Amino acid sequence: MGGRRGRHARGRRSPRWPVAVALLALAVVCAGAILGVAALRRDARQESPSAAAAARVTPLTVSRTAEPVQWPRWGLTHTQYTPGDDERVAGPAVRALAAQPLVQNQHVMGFGADNPEPRPGVFDFASLDARVKLMADTGGAPVLTLCCAPDWMKGGRPGKTDWSLIETAPRQEHFDDFARLAAAVARRYPHVRRFIVWNEFKGMWDDRHGEWNAVAYTELYNRVYDALKAVDPGIQVGGPYIPVDTYVSGSPSPSEVSGPWGSVDGRVVEAVDYWLRHKKGADFVVVDGAAASHDGSLKPDEFGALGKFGAVTRWLRQRSGLPVWWAEFYPLPCSSIDPGGSCPALQWTGERRVAVTAAALMELAAGGAETALYWDTYAPRDKREGCPLCLVSSDDGAPTATLRLLQDFAHWFPAGTPLVPVTVSSPVVRALAQEHRIVAVNTTGDVQAVSVDGGGVTLQPYEVRWMDPAGGR
């Protein structure tokens, strides 16, 4: 080997420039390949198929795009069924909802809306369009809740939707995909100015540590927040939409937020605090909850338990410095119709149910809540017999007493309405007043003759009475 190498070295020398040129060409090719791959990766991050499709979403044209002059504060969330879809009652139901503008909320997937992005970058907004148009046609102040996630974002196959997995959260590697979906929704409905991120921390309970995974939620929230603000900085975004559970006794984690109605679960307080410290930003803070404690009890009674709504609202306002929203509030000891009849409120008279709901709205208003949404349980007659907790009758589309109550509060006590003191001669009658109107509620099953604002009034059992101030303010 050594001799041969020596002979080659001693023989005729080949020119070196072809080798240099070859090496240079190879370097250029390699550099180009590296830069090309980097560019492809950058483009994939900046404009994936779903991102490009989201940017090309066409805005939906609706009948009304302007919100009411004053935020109504009170409203409803549409769920699996809505009277607007029920041909038997749609006409009168739409007129009933349009009689007084309310806040109206719709989830983007589930709760009456199909999968909006069954495949990456392939959108299907048909069912969501119908709900958004219903809100516009009835003069609602629209809100969209950004929940839930397409199956392919949580480990499922593109093009398939398993509704039994509706409460599964998107995987972390798909948080950006969910944020892009949120941006697509915002582009589709540019007249919708308020968005809630996710619902009740669905899929984010940490079994190992026995607590809410506020870290994962906040990461998802922040990515959605950035995506929405990139579409339009004027869009309002809120979270964390966590369920505020309370315990009368045996709490696994007591907190300082407490009263005769019980104690807020300390794990909820910790999750809210984490979100407040680490969020990119927020325009309002969102929670939901029931007057009943974790074990279903109402302490000290069905009216005393409502104090939770006012106390939690005041705590959130002080803690966050933000407007407070209740995405769901349940004044009654149940949140939906149970075919088995286990809901205690179904055994109450309709007047008693409305009185408890009215007292809850008073607590929320006195606590300073900016928005409170009633979880409507409407179902057509062929799906469920009777609908005592619905806002519209499934028989003829007429407004129920609860819908009229929400509309009266929206008319007289929209967000920002200054409250004035009002005197009542008996503690069993509650009252809320603004300059031109008073609402009083008899919290007993007996007739009550009392003085309200200096004027005498006789209230029937569980009656809700609207009246002018006695002094004629």
PDB file of N, CA, C and O in Angstrom, residues 207-231:
ATOM      1  N   ASP A 207     -56.231  12.753  37.974  1.00  0.00           N
ATOM      2  CA  ASP A 207     -56.542  11.682  38.916  1.00  0.00           C
ATOM      3  C   ASP A 207     -55.372  11.387  39.852  1.00  0.00           C
ATOM      4  O   ASP A 207     -55.574  11.073  41.030  1.00  0.00           O
ATOM      5  N   ARG A 208     -54.171  11.462  39.327  1.00  0.00           N
ATOM      6  CA  ARG A 208     -52.998  11.114  40.135  1.00  0.00           C
ATOM      7  C   ARG A 208     -52.843  12.030  41.342  1.00  0.00           C
ATOM      8  O   ARG A 208     -52.544  11.576  42.458  1.00  0.00           O
ATOM      9  N   HIS A 209     -53.053  13.328  41.129  1.00  0.00           N
ATOM     10  CA  HIS A 209     -52.877  14.289  42.208  1.00  0.00           C
ATOM     11  C   HIS A 209     -54.193  14.731  42.839  1.00  0.00           C
ATOM     12  O   HIS A 209     -54.178  15.483  43.829  1.00  0.00           O
ATOM     13  N   GLY A 210     -55.304  14.285  42.285  1.00  0.00           N
ATOM     14  CA  GLY A 210     -56.596  14.654  42.850  1.00  0.00           C
ATOM     15  C   GLY A 210     -56.876  16.137  42.796  1.00  0.00           C
ATOM     16  O   GLY A 210     -57.355  16.728  43.770  1.00  0.00           O
ATOM     17  N   GLU A 211     -56.590  16.742  41.643  1.00  0.00           N
ATOM     18  CA  GLU A 211     -56.809  18.176  41.504  1.00  0.00           C
ATOM     19  C   GLU A 211     -57.010  18.529  40.031  1.00  0.00           C
ATOM     20  O   GLU A 211     -56.788  17.714  39.140  1.00  0.00           O
ATOM     21  N   TRP A 212     -57.449  19.763  39.802  1.00  0.00           N
ATOM     22  CA  TRP A 212     -57.629  20.241  38.440  1.00  0.00           C
ATOM     23  C   TRP A 212     -56.269  20.529  37.815  1.00  0.00           C
ATOM     24  O   TRP A 212     -55.384  21.082  38.464  1.00  0.00           O
ATOM     25  N   ASN A 213     -56.115  20.183  36.545  1.00  0.00           N
ATOM     26  CA  ASN A 213     -54.868  20.443  35.831  1.00  0.00           C
ATOM     27  C   ASN A 213     -54.923  21.852  35.244  1.00  0.00           C
ATOM     28  O   ASN A 213     -55.171  22.056  34.051  1.00  0.00           O
ATOM     29  N   ALA A 214     -54.688  22.822  36.119  1.00  0.00           N
ATOM     30  CA  ALA A 214     -54.764  24.217  35.701  1.00  0.00           C
ATOM     31  C   ALA A 214     -53.631  24.579  34.751  1.00  0.00           C
ATOM     32  O   ALA A 214     -53.767  25.496  33.933  1.00  0.00           O
ATOM     33  N   VAL A 215     -52.507  23.854  34.831  1.00  0.00           N
ATOM     34  CA  VAL A 215     -51.380  24.130  33.949  1.00  0.00           C
ATOM     35  C   VAL A 215     -51.763  23.840  32.497  1.00  0.00           C
ATOM     36  O   VAL A 215     -51.551  24.660  31.600  1.00  0.00           O
ATOM     37  N   ALA A 216     -52.362  22.673  32.271  1.00  0.00           N
ATOM     38  CA  ALA A 216     -52.766  22.310  30.910  1.00  0.00           C
ATOM     39  C   ALA A 216     -53.853  23.248  30.404  1.00  0.00           C
ATOM     40  O   ALA A 216     -53.799  23.722  29.255  1.00  0.00           O
ATOM     41  N   TYR A 217     -54.849  23.530  31.249  1.00  0.00           N
ATOM     42  CA  TYR A 217     -55.918  24.423  30.797  1.00  0.00           C
ATOM     43  C   TYR A 217     -55.353  25.788  30.414  1.00  0.00           C
ATOM     44  O   TYR A 217     -55.716  26.363  29.371  1.00  0.00           O
ATOM     45  N   THR A 218     -54.493  26.329  31.259  1.00  0.00           N
ATOM     46  CA  THR A 218     -53.978  27.668  31.002  1.00  0.00           C
ATOM     47  C   THR A 218     -53.153  27.711  29.724  1.00  0.00           C
ATOM     48  O   THR A 218     -53.194  28.699  28.970  1.00  0.00           O
ATOM     49  N   GLU A 219     -52.410  26.640  29.441  1.00  0.00           N
ATOM     50  CA  GLU A 219     -51.658  26.588  28.183  1.00  0.00           C
ATOM     51  C   GLU A 219     -52.611  26.600  26.992  1.00  0.00           C
ATOM     52  O   GLU A 219     -52.393  27.329  26.009  1.00  0.00           O
ATOM     53  N   LEU A 220     -53.670  25.796  27.069  1.00  0.00           N
ATOM     54  CA  LEU A 220     -54.668  25.802  25.997  1.00  0.00           C
ATOM     55  C   LEU A 220     -55.300  27.179  25.878  1.00  0.00           C
ATOM     56  O   LEU A 220     -55.433  27.734  24.776  1.00  0.00           O
ATOM     57  N   TYR A 221     -55.708  27.753  27.008  1.00  0.00           N
ATOM     58  CA  TYR A 221     -56.348  29.067  27.006  1.00  0.00           C
ATOM     59  C   TYR A 221     -55.452  30.113  26.352  1.00  0.00           C
ATOM     60  O   TYR A 221     -55.906  30.909  25.511  1.00  0.00           O
ATOM     61  N   ASN A 222     -54.183  30.140  26.728  1.00  0.00           N
ATOM     62  CA  ASN A 222     -53.281  31.164  26.210  1.00  0.00           C
ATOM     63  C   ASN A 222     -53.117  31.065  24.700  1.00  0.00           C
ATOM     64  O   ASN A 222     -53.037  32.086  23.999  1.00  0.00           O
ATOM     65  N   ARG A 223     -53.059  29.854  24.183  1.00  0.00           N
ATOM     66  CA  ARG A 223     -52.918  29.708  22.730  1.00  0.00           C
ATOM     67  C   ARG A 223     -54.186  30.170  22.011  1.00  0.00           C
ATOM     68  O   ARG A 223     -54.125  30.807  20.958  1.00  0.00           O
ATOM     69  N   VAL A 224     -55.343  29.853  22.589  1.00  0.00           N
ATOM     70  CA  VAL A 224     -56.599  30.304  21.999  1.00  0.00           C
ATOM     71  C   VAL A 224     -56.713  31.818  22.101  1.00  0.00           C
ATOM     72  O   VAL A 224     -57.139  32.498  21.153  1.00  0.00           O
ATOM     73  N   TYR A 225     -56.336  32.354  23.242  1.00  0.00           N
ATOM     74  CA  TYR A 225     -56.387  33.800  23.446  1.00  0.00           C
ATOM     75  C   TYR A 225     -55.575  34.521  22.369  1.00  0.00           C
ATOM     76  O   TYR A 225     -56.052  35.470  21.729  1.00  0.00           O
ATOM     77  N   ASP A 226     -54.326  34.067  22.164  1.00  0.00           N
ATOM     78  CA  ASP A 226     -53.475  34.697  21.150  1.00  0.00           C
ATOM     79  C   ASP A 226     -54.091  34.578  19.756  1.00  0.00           C
ATOM     80  O   ASP A 226     -54.038  35.529  18.956  1.00  0.00           O
ATOM     81  N   ALA A 227     -54.659  33.411  19.457  1.00  0.00           N
ATOM     82  CA  ALA A 227     -55.237  33.196  18.127  1.00  0.00           C
ATOM     83  C   ALA A 227     -56.426  34.116  17.886  1.00  0.00           C
ATOM     84  O   ALA A 227     -56.580  34.681  16.797  1.00  0.00           O
ATOM     85  N   LEU A 228     -57.263  34.297  18.876  1.00  0.00           N
ATOM     86  CA  LEU A 228     -58.437  35.158  18.715  1.00  0.00           C
ATOM     87  C   LEU A 228     -58.039  36.627  18.607  1.00  0.00           C
ATOM     88  O   LEU A 228     -58.574  37.367  17.779  1.00  0.00           O
ATOM     89  N   LYS A 229     -57.105  37.042  19.436  1.00  0.00           N
ATOM     90  CA  LYS A 229     -56.669  38.435  19.383  1.00  0.00           C
ATOM     91  C   LYS A 229     -55.950  38.739  18.072  1.00  0.00           C
ATOM     92  O   LYS A 229     -55.963  39.885  17.606  1.00  0.00           O
ATOM     93  N   ALA A 230     -55.316  37.714  17.466  1.00  0.00           N
ATOM     94  CA  ALA A 230     -54.679  37.917  16.171  1.00  0.00           C
ATOM     95  C   ALA A 230     -55.718  38.154  15.080  1.00  0.00           C
ATOM     96  O   ALA A 230     -55.467  38.888  14.120  1.00  0.00           O
ATOM     97  N   VAL A 231     -56.892  37.535  15.218  1.00  0.00           N
ATOM     98  CA  VAL A 231     -57.973  37.765  14.269  1.00  0.00           C
ATOM     99  C   VAL A 231     -58.514  39.180  14.421  1.00  0.00           C
ATOM    100  O   VAL A 231     -58.721  39.903  13.438  1.00  0.00           O
TER     101      VAL A 231
END
